[in-house]
Short mmCIF file of C-alpha atoms in Angstrom, two decimals:
data_model
loop_
_atom_site.label_atom_id
_atom_site.label_comp_id
_atom_site.label_asym_id
_atom_site.label_seq_id
_atom_site.Cartn_x
_atom_site.Cartn_y
_atom_site.Cartn_z
CA MET A 1 21.83 -11.42 11.19
CA ALA A 2 24.89 -12.68 9.17
CA LEU A 3 26.56 -10.33 7.27
CA GLN A 4 26.60 -10.66 3.26
CA SER A 5 28.40 -9.09 0.64
CA PRO A 6 26.24 -6.27 -1.05
CA GLN A 7 24.49 -7.41 -4.08
CA LYS A 8 24.71 -5.34 -6.95
CA LEU A 9 21.31 -5.09 -8.90
CA SER A 10 20.21 -4.52 -12.03
CA ASN A 11 16.73 -3.59 -13.87
CA TYR A 12 14.72 -6.22 -15.51
CA VAL A 13 13.61 -5.93 -18.90
CA GLY A 14 12.69 -9.50 -19.88
CA SER A 15 16.01 -10.43 -18.70
CA GLN A 16 18.37 -8.69 -16.66
CA VAL A 17 19.72 -5.53 -17.82
CA THR A 18 22.48 -3.41 -16.75
CA ALA A 19 21.37 0.47 -16.14
CA ALA A 20 23.43 2.93 -18.43
CA SER A 21 23.81 5.04 -15.58
CA GLU A 22 27.11 4.29 -13.66
CA LYS A 23 25.57 5.48 -10.38
CA TYR A 24 24.53 3.32 -7.67
CA LEU A 25 22.72 3.85 -4.24
CA GLU A 26 23.52 2.00 -0.99
CA VAL A 27 20.99 -0.03 0.47
CA ALA A 28 21.49 -0.13 4.39
CA SER A 29 19.89 -2.82 6.35
CA PRO A 30 17.71 -1.57 8.93
CA HIS A 31 18.93 -3.94 11.15
CA ASN A 32 22.72 -3.09 11.43
CA GLY A 33 23.00 -0.08 8.92
CA GLU A 34 25.55 -2.05 6.75
CA THR A 35 25.05 -2.04 2.93
CA ILE A 36 23.26 -4.99 1.53
CA ALA A 37 22.82 -4.23 -1.77
CA LEU A 38 23.82 -1.52 -4.55
CA VAL A 39 20.76 -0.35 -6.93
CA PRO A 40 21.23 1.66 -10.02
CA LEU A 41 19.74 5.33 -10.40
CA SER A 42 18.35 4.59 -13.61
CA THR A 43 17.99 7.67 -16.16
CA ALA A 44 15.71 8.32 -18.50
CA SER A 45 17.03 5.90 -21.19
CA ASP A 46 16.61 3.22 -19.13
CA VAL A 47 13.06 4.08 -18.51
CA ASP A 48 12.69 4.18 -22.06
CA VAL A 49 14.32 0.65 -22.61
CA ALA A 50 11.78 -0.75 -20.06
CA VAL A 51 8.77 0.94 -21.65
CA THR A 52 10.11 0.14 -25.01
CA SER A 53 9.96 -3.56 -23.96
CA ALA A 54 6.40 -3.52 -22.49
CA LYS A 55 5.33 -1.84 -25.56
CA ALA A 56 6.63 -4.69 -27.80
CA ALA A 57 4.69 -7.23 -25.39
CA PHE A 58 1.66 -5.60 -25.57
CA GLY A 59 0.15 -6.53 -28.62
CA ALA A 60 0.51 -10.07 -27.93
CA TRP A 61 -0.46 -10.18 -24.60
CA SER A 62 -3.39 -8.15 -24.74
CA GLY A 63 -4.46 -10.20 -27.93
CA LEU A 64 -4.94 -13.33 -25.31
CA THR A 65 -8.25 -14.12 -24.03
CA PHE A 66 -8.55 -13.64 -20.49
CA LYS A 67 -8.62 -17.25 -19.62
CA ALA A 68 -5.34 -17.54 -21.49
CA ARG A 69 -3.75 -14.59 -19.38
CA SER A 70 -5.17 -16.06 -16.29
CA ALA A 71 -3.30 -19.39 -17.04
CA TYR A 72 -0.19 -17.38 -16.93
CA LEU A 73 -0.95 -15.58 -13.77
CA LEU A 74 -1.73 -19.03 -12.23
CA LYS A 75 1.83 -20.27 -13.06
CA LEU A 76 3.05 -16.97 -11.64
CA TYR A 77 0.81 -17.53 -8.39
CA VAL A 78 2.38 -21.34 -8.10
CA GLU A 79 6.03 -20.05 -8.65
CA LEU A 80 5.55 -17.16 -6.05
CA GLN A 81 3.83 -19.52 -3.41
CA ALA A 82 6.46 -22.19 -3.95
CA HIS A 83 9.35 -19.13 -2.85
CA ALA A 84 7.26 -17.53 -0.33
CA ASP A 85 9.59 -18.00 2.31
CA GLU A 86 12.38 -16.96 0.31
CA LEU A 87 10.91 -13.63 -0.69
CA ALA A 88 9.45 -13.20 2.93
CA GLU A 89 13.19 -13.28 3.86
CA LEU A 90 14.23 -10.54 1.29
CA ILE A 91 11.68 -8.64 3.42
CA VAL A 92 12.71 -9.34 6.64
CA ARG A 93 16.62 -8.29 5.22
CA GLU A 94 16.04 -5.27 3.29
CA HIS A 95 12.84 -3.94 5.42
CA GLY A 96 13.16 -4.87 8.95
CA LYS A 97 9.81 -6.46 9.44
CA ASN A 98 9.69 -9.00 11.67
CA ARG A 99 9.46 -12.38 10.20
CA ALA A 100 5.44 -12.90 10.89
CA GLU A 101 4.91 -9.48 9.13
CA ALA A 102 7.26 -10.44 6.24
CA LYS A 103 5.05 -13.58 5.40
CA GLY A 104 2.10 -11.75 6.13
CA ASP A 105 3.24 -8.93 3.15
CA VAL A 106 3.74 -11.76 0.70
CA ALA A 107 0.23 -13.69 1.65
CA LYS A 108 -1.73 -10.49 1.24
CA GLY A 109 0.08 -9.65 -2.41
CA LEU A 110 -0.97 -13.36 -3.33
CA GLU A 111 -4.57 -12.64 -2.32
CA THR A 112 -4.74 -10.00 -4.89
CA LEU A 113 -3.23 -12.33 -7.35
CA GLU A 114 -5.93 -15.06 -6.36
CA TYR A 115 -8.48 -12.80 -7.12
CA ALA A 116 -7.05 -11.83 -10.59
CA LEU A 117 -7.55 -15.64 -11.56
CA SER A 118 -11.13 -14.79 -11.33
CA LEU A 119 -10.97 -12.10 -13.99
CA PRO A 120 -12.52 -14.18 -16.85
CA GLN A 121 -15.36 -14.55 -14.66
CA LEU A 122 -15.43 -10.99 -13.31
CA THR A 123 -14.96 -9.04 -16.54
CA GLN A 124 -17.78 -10.77 -18.63
CA GLY A 125 -19.73 -7.83 -20.70
CA ARG A 126 -23.20 -7.10 -21.28
CA VAL A 127 -25.35 -7.71 -24.05
CA ALA A 128 -28.67 -6.39 -24.69
CA TYR A 129 -31.31 -5.92 -27.19
CA VAL A 130 -31.91 -1.76 -27.11
CA SER A 131 -34.25 -1.62 -29.91
CA SER A 132 -35.97 -4.07 -32.66
CA GLY A 133 -33.09 -5.92 -34.41
CA VAL A 134 -30.58 -3.55 -32.41
CA GLN A 135 -27.99 -5.04 -30.14
CA CYS A 136 -25.32 -3.53 -27.71
CA ARG A 137 -22.61 -5.02 -26.15
CA ASP A 138 -19.60 -4.17 -23.98
CA GLU A 139 -16.27 -5.55 -23.30
CA ARG A 140 -13.31 -4.67 -21.44
CA VAL A 141 -10.30 -3.37 -23.07
CA ALA A 142 -6.61 -2.78 -22.10
CA LEU A 143 -5.11 0.48 -21.91
CA GLY A 144 -1.60 -0.35 -23.01
CA VAL A 145 1.72 0.12 -20.98
CA VAL A 146 1.08 1.25 -17.53
CA GLY A 147 3.55 2.15 -14.77
CA GLY A 148 3.70 1.63 -10.94
CA ILE A 149 5.81 3.72 -8.38
CA VAL A 150 5.81 2.51 -4.85
CA PRO A 151 6.78 2.96 -1.29
CA PHE A 152 9.31 1.01 0.86
CA ASN A 153 6.91 -0.04 3.68
CA PHE A 154 5.37 -3.22 1.87
CA PRO A 155 7.93 -4.54 -0.73
CA PHE A 156 6.10 -7.52 -1.94
CA MET A 157 1.93 -6.76 -1.15
CA VAL A 158 1.71 -2.94 -2.33
CA PRO A 159 3.37 -3.71 -5.73
CA PHE A 160 1.01 -6.87 -6.10
CA TRP A 161 -2.00 -4.10 -5.55
CA THR A 162 -2.03 -3.44 -9.12
CA ILE A 163 0.43 -5.54 -11.12
CA PRO A 164 -2.18 -8.65 -11.19
CA ILE A 165 -5.11 -7.19 -12.20
CA ALA A 166 -3.35 -4.73 -14.51
CA LEU A 167 -1.80 -7.89 -16.28
CA GLY A 168 -4.92 -9.96 -16.20
CA MET A 169 -6.77 -6.99 -17.59
CA GLY A 170 -4.22 -7.11 -20.83
CA ASN A 171 -2.10 -4.00 -19.94
CA THR A 172 1.81 -4.57 -19.93
CA TYR A 173 3.84 -2.86 -16.58
CA VAL A 174 7.01 -1.18 -15.75
CA LEU A 175 7.10 -0.97 -12.19
CA LYS A 176 9.85 1.28 -10.09
CA PRO A 177 10.42 -0.13 -6.69
CA SER A 178 11.59 1.92 -3.99
CA GLU A 179 14.95 2.04 -3.79
CA LYS A 180 15.10 1.61 -0.12
CA VAL A 181 13.77 -1.89 -0.63
CA PRO A 182 14.57 -3.06 -4.31
CA MET A 183 15.60 -6.48 -3.56
CA THR A 184 12.49 -8.31 -3.26
CA MET A 185 10.96 -7.13 -6.21
CA THR A 186 13.93 -7.78 -8.29
CA ARG A 187 13.60 -11.36 -7.08
CA VAL A 188 10.09 -11.38 -7.82
CA ALA A 189 11.07 -10.40 -11.83
CA GLU A 190 13.17 -13.27 -12.03
CA LEU A 191 10.60 -15.75 -10.67
CA ALA A 192 8.05 -13.99 -13.30
CA SER A 193 10.44 -14.35 -16.13
CA ARG A 194 10.34 -18.22 -15.58
CA VAL A 195 6.33 -18.15 -16.80
CA LEU A 196 5.53 -14.76 -18.22
CA PRO A 197 6.33 -13.84 -22.06
CA ALA A 198 9.29 -11.41 -22.37
CA GLY A 199 8.51 -7.64 -21.82
CA VAL A 200 4.87 -8.30 -19.88
CA LEU A 201 6.88 -7.26 -16.54
CA ASN A 202 9.57 -5.41 -16.42
CA ILE A 203 11.57 -3.54 -13.32
CA VAL A 204 13.36 -0.43 -13.62
CA HIS A 205 15.44 0.69 -10.63
CA GLY A 206 15.93 4.59 -9.37
CA ASP A 207 15.15 7.24 -7.42
CA ALA A 208 12.89 10.25 -8.12
CA LYS A 209 14.12 11.14 -11.06
CA CYS A 210 13.39 7.79 -12.71
CA ALA A 211 9.92 8.08 -10.96
CA GLN A 212 9.19 11.49 -13.38
CA SER A 213 10.60 9.81 -16.55
CA LEU A 214 8.08 7.00 -16.10
CA VAL A 215 5.33 9.48 -15.33
CA GLU A 216 6.28 11.71 -18.56
CA HIS A 217 6.93 8.92 -20.95
CA THR A 218 4.81 9.33 -23.75
CA ASP A 219 3.88 5.51 -24.62
CA VAL A 220 3.07 4.88 -20.68
CA ARG A 221 -1.03 5.30 -20.39
CA ALA A 222 -1.72 4.97 -16.53
CA ILE A 223 0.11 5.73 -13.63
CA ALA A 224 -0.55 4.12 -10.03
CA PHE A 225 1.21 5.68 -7.10
CA VAL A 226 1.73 4.80 -3.28
CA GLY A 227 3.81 7.51 -1.11
CA THR A 228 3.57 10.39 0.70
CA SER A 229 0.39 13.06 0.26
CA ALA A 230 2.56 15.33 -1.31
CA VAL A 231 4.26 13.51 -3.74
CA ALA A 232 1.03 11.57 -4.76
CA GLU A 233 -0.62 15.17 -5.49
CA GLN A 234 2.30 16.28 -7.77
CA ILE A 235 2.20 12.97 -9.89
CA HIS A 236 -1.43 13.28 -9.86
CA LEU A 237 -1.45 16.72 -11.28
CA ARG A 238 1.58 16.35 -13.96
CA ALA A 239 0.00 12.79 -15.50
CA THR A 240 -3.26 14.37 -15.58
CA GLN A 241 -1.87 17.24 -17.53
CA LEU A 242 -0.53 14.82 -19.92
CA GLY A 243 -3.76 13.34 -20.45
CA LYS A 244 -2.92 9.79 -18.74
CA ARG A 245 -5.05 7.88 -16.20
CA VAL A 246 -3.58 8.39 -12.73
CA LEU A 247 -4.30 7.02 -9.32
CA ALA A 248 -2.11 8.28 -6.17
CA LEU A 249 -2.73 7.21 -2.64
CA GLY A 250 -1.16 9.24 -0.20
CA GLY A 251 -0.43 9.24 3.53
CA ALA A 252 -3.14 9.29 6.52
CA LYS A 253 -3.55 9.88 10.10
CA ASN A 254 -5.70 7.15 11.16
CA HIS A 255 -8.05 7.78 14.50
CA LEU A 256 -9.33 5.09 16.78
CA VAL A 257 -12.38 5.69 19.24
CA ALA A 258 -12.58 3.66 22.42
CA LEU A 259 -15.89 4.02 23.98
CA PRO A 260 -16.60 3.42 27.41
CA ASP A 261 -18.35 -0.02 27.00
CA CYS A 262 -15.22 -1.28 24.78
CA ASP A 263 -13.62 -4.74 25.73
CA ILE A 264 -10.81 -3.44 27.67
CA GLU A 265 -8.08 -6.30 26.97
CA MET A 266 -9.47 -6.60 23.30
CA THR A 267 -9.17 -2.71 22.83
CA ALA A 268 -5.51 -2.54 24.24
CA GLN A 269 -4.17 -5.45 22.37
CA ASP A 270 -5.88 -4.27 19.14
CA VAL A 271 -4.43 -0.53 19.60
CA VAL A 272 -1.10 -1.77 20.36
CA ASN A 273 -1.04 -3.93 17.36
CA SER A 274 -2.51 -1.27 15.00
CA PHE A 275 0.04 1.30 16.12
CA ALA A 276 3.25 -0.61 16.53
CA GLY A 277 2.88 -3.51 14.13
CA CYS A 278 5.39 -2.97 11.29
CA ALA A 279 6.84 -0.25 13.33
CA GLY A 280 4.06 2.05 12.63
CA GLU A 281 5.14 1.95 9.04
CA ARG A 282 1.94 1.63 7.58
CA CYS A 283 -0.50 3.88 6.11
CA MET A 284 -3.59 1.91 8.04
CA ALA A 285 -1.55 2.20 11.34
CA ALA A 286 -3.13 3.88 14.33
CA SER A 287 -1.89 7.21 15.14
CA VAL A 288 -4.38 8.97 17.40
CA LEU A 289 -6.58 6.92 20.20
CA LEU A 290 -9.49 8.97 21.31
CA VAL A 291 -10.54 7.96 24.30
CA VAL A 292 -14.36 8.58 25.59
CA GLY A 293 -14.24 9.47 28.91
CA GLU A 294 -11.22 8.72 31.35
CA GLN A 295 -10.92 5.03 30.80
CA PRO A 296 -7.63 4.80 33.24
CA GLU A 297 -7.23 0.56 32.78
CA LEU A 298 -7.40 1.32 29.02
CA VAL A 299 -4.55 3.24 28.77
CA GLU A 300 -2.50 1.59 31.28
CA ARG A 301 -3.23 -1.80 29.59
CA ILE A 302 -2.06 -0.16 26.17
CA VAL A 303 1.08 1.09 27.97
CA ALA A 304 1.98 -2.13 29.32
CA LYS A 305 1.37 -4.27 26.27
CA ALA A 306 3.92 -1.37 24.20
CA ARG A 307 5.93 -1.56 26.71
CA ALA A 308 6.42 -5.25 26.55
CA LEU A 309 7.62 -5.36 22.99
CA GLU A 310 11.28 -6.17 22.25
CA PRO A 311 13.38 -5.58 19.07
CA GLY A 312 14.02 -8.61 16.93
CA THR A 313 12.70 -10.65 14.06
CA ASP A 314 10.94 -13.82 15.72
CA GLY A 315 8.16 -13.97 18.34
CA VAL A 316 4.71 -12.56 19.00
CA ARG A 317 6.44 -9.51 21.08
CA ALA A 318 8.95 -8.83 18.58
CA MET A 319 9.13 -5.24 16.68
CA GLY A 320 11.63 -4.64 13.96
CA PRO A 321 13.40 -1.58 13.19
CA VAL A 322 12.28 1.75 10.95
CA ILE A 323 13.73 1.62 7.70
CA ASP A 324 16.73 4.24 7.74
CA ALA A 325 18.22 6.96 9.70
CA GLY A 326 15.98 9.91 8.62
CA ALA A 327 12.90 7.96 9.85
CA VAL A 328 14.52 7.07 13.34
CA SER A 329 15.14 11.37 13.02
CA ARG A 330 11.60 11.98 12.25
CA ILE A 331 9.78 10.20 14.48
CA THR A 332 12.35 11.47 17.67
CA SER A 333 11.68 14.94 16.57
CA ALA A 334 8.01 14.39 16.83
CA ILE A 335 8.32 12.91 20.11
CA ALA A 336 10.46 15.95 21.27
CA ARG A 337 7.89 18.19 19.86
CA ALA A 338 4.98 16.84 21.44
CA GLU A 339 6.65 17.04 24.94
CA GLU A 340 7.72 20.82 24.10
CA GLU A 341 4.24 21.42 23.45
CA GLY A 342 3.28 20.06 27.07
CA ALA A 343 2.23 16.40 26.51
CA GLU A 344 2.79 13.27 28.73
CA LEU A 345 4.71 10.89 27.53
CA LEU A 346 3.50 7.65 28.97
CA LEU A 347 6.07 5.56 27.11
CA ASP A 348 9.18 7.17 25.52
CA GLY A 349 10.71 5.18 23.07
CA ARG A 350 13.69 6.97 22.18
CA SER A 351 14.88 5.79 25.64
CA GLU A 352 13.46 2.10 25.85
CA PRO A 353 16.71 0.48 26.85
CA LEU A 354 16.57 -2.32 24.15
CA PHE A 355 15.83 -0.47 21.43
CA ALA A 356 18.58 1.92 22.46
CA GLU A 357 20.87 -0.67 23.02
CA ARG A 358 20.61 -1.87 19.49
CA ARG A 359 20.41 1.72 17.71
CA ALA A 360 23.77 2.22 19.43
CA GLN A 361 24.83 -0.63 17.40
CA GLY A 362 24.30 0.90 14.07
CA GLY A 363 20.33 -0.09 13.45
CA PHE A 364 17.47 2.07 13.09
CA TRP A 365 15.56 0.81 15.91
CA ILE A 366 13.09 2.96 18.46
CA GLY A 367 10.62 1.51 20.62
CA PRO A 368 7.13 2.27 20.66
CA SER A 369 6.04 5.75 22.14
CA VAL A 370 2.65 6.52 23.83
CA ILE A 371 1.56 10.21 24.35
CA ARG A 372 -1.24 11.80 26.17
CA HIS A 373 -2.44 15.02 24.89
CA THR A 374 -4.24 17.65 26.61
CA SER A 375 -4.63 20.18 23.57
CA SER A 376 -6.36 19.12 20.34
CA THR A 377 -3.74 21.48 18.71
CA ASP A 378 -0.22 19.54 19.50
CA CYS A 379 1.26 18.64 15.87
CA ALA A 380 1.40 14.81 16.91
CA LEU A 381 -2.23 14.94 16.70
CA HIS A 382 -2.12 16.00 12.98
CA ASP A 383 1.13 15.31 11.34
CA GLU A 384 1.72 11.86 10.08
CA ILE A 385 4.57 10.30 11.76
CA PHE A 386 4.90 7.09 10.21
CA GLY A 387 6.39 5.31 13.31
CA PRO A 388 5.52 3.10 16.08
CA VAL A 389 3.94 6.30 18.08
CA LEU A 390 0.45 6.75 19.78
CA SER A 391 -1.09 9.80 20.50
CA ILE A 392 -4.19 9.60 23.08
CA LEU A 393 -6.72 12.33 23.75
CA HIS A 394 -9.46 12.29 26.24
CA CYS A 395 -12.84 13.27 24.51
CA PRO A 396 -16.24 14.18 26.87
CA ASN A 397 -18.40 12.65 24.42
CA PHE A 398 -19.19 11.01 21.05
CA ASP A 399 -19.42 14.32 19.08
CA ALA A 400 -16.34 15.68 20.44
CA ALA A 401 -14.26 12.45 19.50
CA LEU A 402 -16.11 12.57 15.99
CA ALA A 403 -14.94 16.65 15.77
CA VAL A 404 -11.58 15.44 16.20
CA GLU A 405 -11.44 12.76 13.47
CA ASN A 406 -13.58 14.62 10.95
CA ALA A 407 -11.29 17.88 11.35
CA ASN A 408 -8.07 15.95 9.94
CA CYS A 409 -7.36 16.26 6.52
CA TYR A 410 -6.59 12.60 5.32
CA GLY A 411 -9.42 10.04 4.80
CA ASN A 412 -7.80 6.47 4.94
CA ALA A 413 -9.11 4.38 8.18
CA ALA A 414 -10.76 5.15 11.16
CA CYS A 415 -12.04 3.20 13.90
CA VAL A 416 -14.31 2.51 16.91
CA TYR A 417 -14.14 0.10 19.83
CA THR A 418 -17.53 -0.37 21.30
CA GLN A 419 -19.75 -3.88 22.29
CA SER A 420 -22.94 -1.76 21.29
CA GLY A 421 -24.49 -1.88 17.85
CA ALA A 422 -26.14 1.45 17.77
CA SER A 423 -22.92 3.35 19.05
CA ALA A 424 -20.89 1.57 16.33
CA GLU A 425 -23.41 2.48 13.54
CA TYR A 426 -23.29 5.89 14.59
CA PHE A 427 -19.87 6.25 14.11
CA THR A 428 -19.28 4.28 10.90
CA GLN A 429 -22.14 6.61 9.61
CA ARG A 430 -20.11 9.89 10.49
CA PHE A 431 -16.49 9.05 10.20
CA GLU A 432 -14.75 11.08 7.51
CA ALA A 433 -12.59 7.92 6.42
CA ALA A 434 -12.89 5.27 3.66
CA MET A 435 -12.01 2.52 5.32
CA ILE A 436 -13.43 2.06 8.37
CA GLY A 437 -13.47 -0.84 11.23
CA VAL A 438 -15.61 -1.76 14.10
CA ASN A 439 -13.17 -3.39 16.89
CA VAL A 440 -10.71 -3.69 14.03
CA GLY A 441 -7.61 -1.11 14.42
CA VAL A 442 -6.46 -2.04 10.85
CA PRO A 443 -9.42 -2.27 8.85
CA VAL A 444 -8.15 -3.27 5.34
CA PRO A 445 -10.92 -4.34 2.65
CA ARG A 446 -10.25 -7.92 1.49
CA GLU A 447 -11.01 -9.01 -2.18
CA PRO A 448 -13.44 -8.28 -3.86
CA PHE A 449 -13.83 -5.23 -1.66
CA SER A 450 -11.08 -2.32 -2.79
CA PHE A 451 -8.34 -0.56 -0.80
CA GLY A 452 -8.54 3.33 -1.12
CA GLY A 453 -9.10 6.55 1.03
CA ILE A 454 -10.55 9.94 0.42
CA HIS A 455 -9.29 13.75 0.99
CA ARG A 456 -5.63 14.00 1.29
CA SER A 457 -5.34 9.99 1.11
CA ARG A 458 -6.20 9.77 -2.31
CA PHE A 459 -5.84 11.79 -5.57
CA GLY A 460 -7.87 10.43 -8.58
CA THR A 461 -11.08 8.90 -8.80
CA CYS A 462 -10.59 4.90 -8.37
CA ASP A 463 -9.44 2.93 -5.50
CA ILE A 464 -6.07 0.73 -6.17
CA THR A 465 -7.43 -2.97 -5.68
CA GLY A 466 -10.64 -4.89 -6.23
CA ASP A 467 -13.15 -4.25 -8.62
CA ALA A 468 -12.04 -0.60 -8.64
CA ALA A 469 -8.68 -1.79 -10.22
CA ILE A 470 -10.52 -3.62 -13.19
CA GLU A 471 -12.34 -0.21 -13.94
CA PHE A 472 -8.84 1.70 -13.98
CA PHE A 473 -6.94 -0.27 -15.95
CA SER A 474 -9.21 -0.94 -18.50
CA PHE A 475 -12.04 0.93 -20.59
CA ARG A 476 -15.30 0.19 -21.90
CA ARG A 477 -15.85 -0.48 -25.50
CA LYS A 478 -19.34 -0.48 -26.70
CA ILE A 479 -20.63 -2.15 -29.57
CA THR A 480 -23.57 -1.39 -31.39
CA THR A 481 -24.94 -3.93 -34.12
CA LYS A 482 -27.83 -4.03 -36.56
CA TRP A 483 -28.50 -6.91 -39.27
CA GLY A 484 -31.31 -6.85 -41.65
CA ILE A 485 -34.40 -4.69 -41.64
CA ALA A 486 -36.05 -4.17 -38.55
CA ALA A 487 -39.61 -5.53 -38.09
CA GLU A 488 -40.72 -1.89 -36.54
CA LYS A 489 -39.37 1.70 -36.97
CA SER A 490 -37.87 3.80 -34.10
CA TRP A 491 -35.14 6.41 -33.86
CA MET A 492 -32.21 4.01 -33.90
CA ASN A 493 -33.38 2.24 -37.57
#
């Protein structure tokens, strides 16, 4: 990948705005470790500038009809679609996804925007005569300025889980992108400024201090967060204390269960796609495969398919790097600990030659790893590793597999591989997860169905997309009217 001069980024508040802070953080390319951008570490005053911009724009924006706002969002969709390849290339450059994954990142984000175009139809209120001469109706009302804090792993898709619906409902928005991948959403803000009124969408860059300032700003009415469970819990607690609406999605430890009647080839390929796709850096990635019975051929095929992956950007076998040196250290430490605990390394991504060669050249590369455990207490079966690591545990029967899955503290995703409808139903009704797949290892719901987990995978009451997002980013105004004297008496008149 050709070296380019580092891009010095600015905040985006209607237009480019230089942050008051003189401190900048270097953004490293995961491919080779080279500095590709400088991102400002915005201060509380920078956050205030962005929130003030959003607050000033709220009156006019929320005063538009749903149809009028939808027309703006359609223009935004057209603009972003026209630059989809450019955005995907930015994702490849700053995040490290392979090109197909980066294009998928953009496409999935645009799907939520497509859904938001239907808000004029989806948000129609109800009207009913509730008594003689008395009518009730309800309508959706925007909250005000809302904030979003997002992780590095999907630079476009995760911000667009919330931005389109929040804007479509009449809110104005302040986003703090991840400081590890700030370039994609900066470019989105530039494109959005061509079609959206100034102040409707604002970008403020920074680290945890910037995020805290956004959460605590008195004019921010709601916060949507995606990240680790520890931080999600802290943000949920703090924002709730301040009387704000908050939805904070956390981490995951997703379990796949392979039953003896599973289609071996399909299951093996799907398992590898799930745990090694996006280098394992996604909250829907497989972490643990529970194999009911021995099934040696299935395990062998999984290892063979994982071993066939190669470091790179293009091709069906291409797997990108992880985000930074810290991720490499965390993943290699988890593998080493599993080995110390007595697990068997069926595939050791630390020493895979092609990946090790790239890593020696300065990039953050680590190959896929497959670990077979004999003890259900091994740390790799419980800790969120967030990398291309699959733990395999053999279980004697259905209920033993369910006991392992049910015991995990998260509740994001689970999947069962089987050709039996009865077996599939048995598991789907007993998994302790909110997003469940049958022969689908990454069971991400598509609109209008909403995305969100349970237990320590989500703090808050709503999911983050679909109809749940409509609920989160608005409140219901109920209006009761009476005109004239009712023909019959009741307690209401």
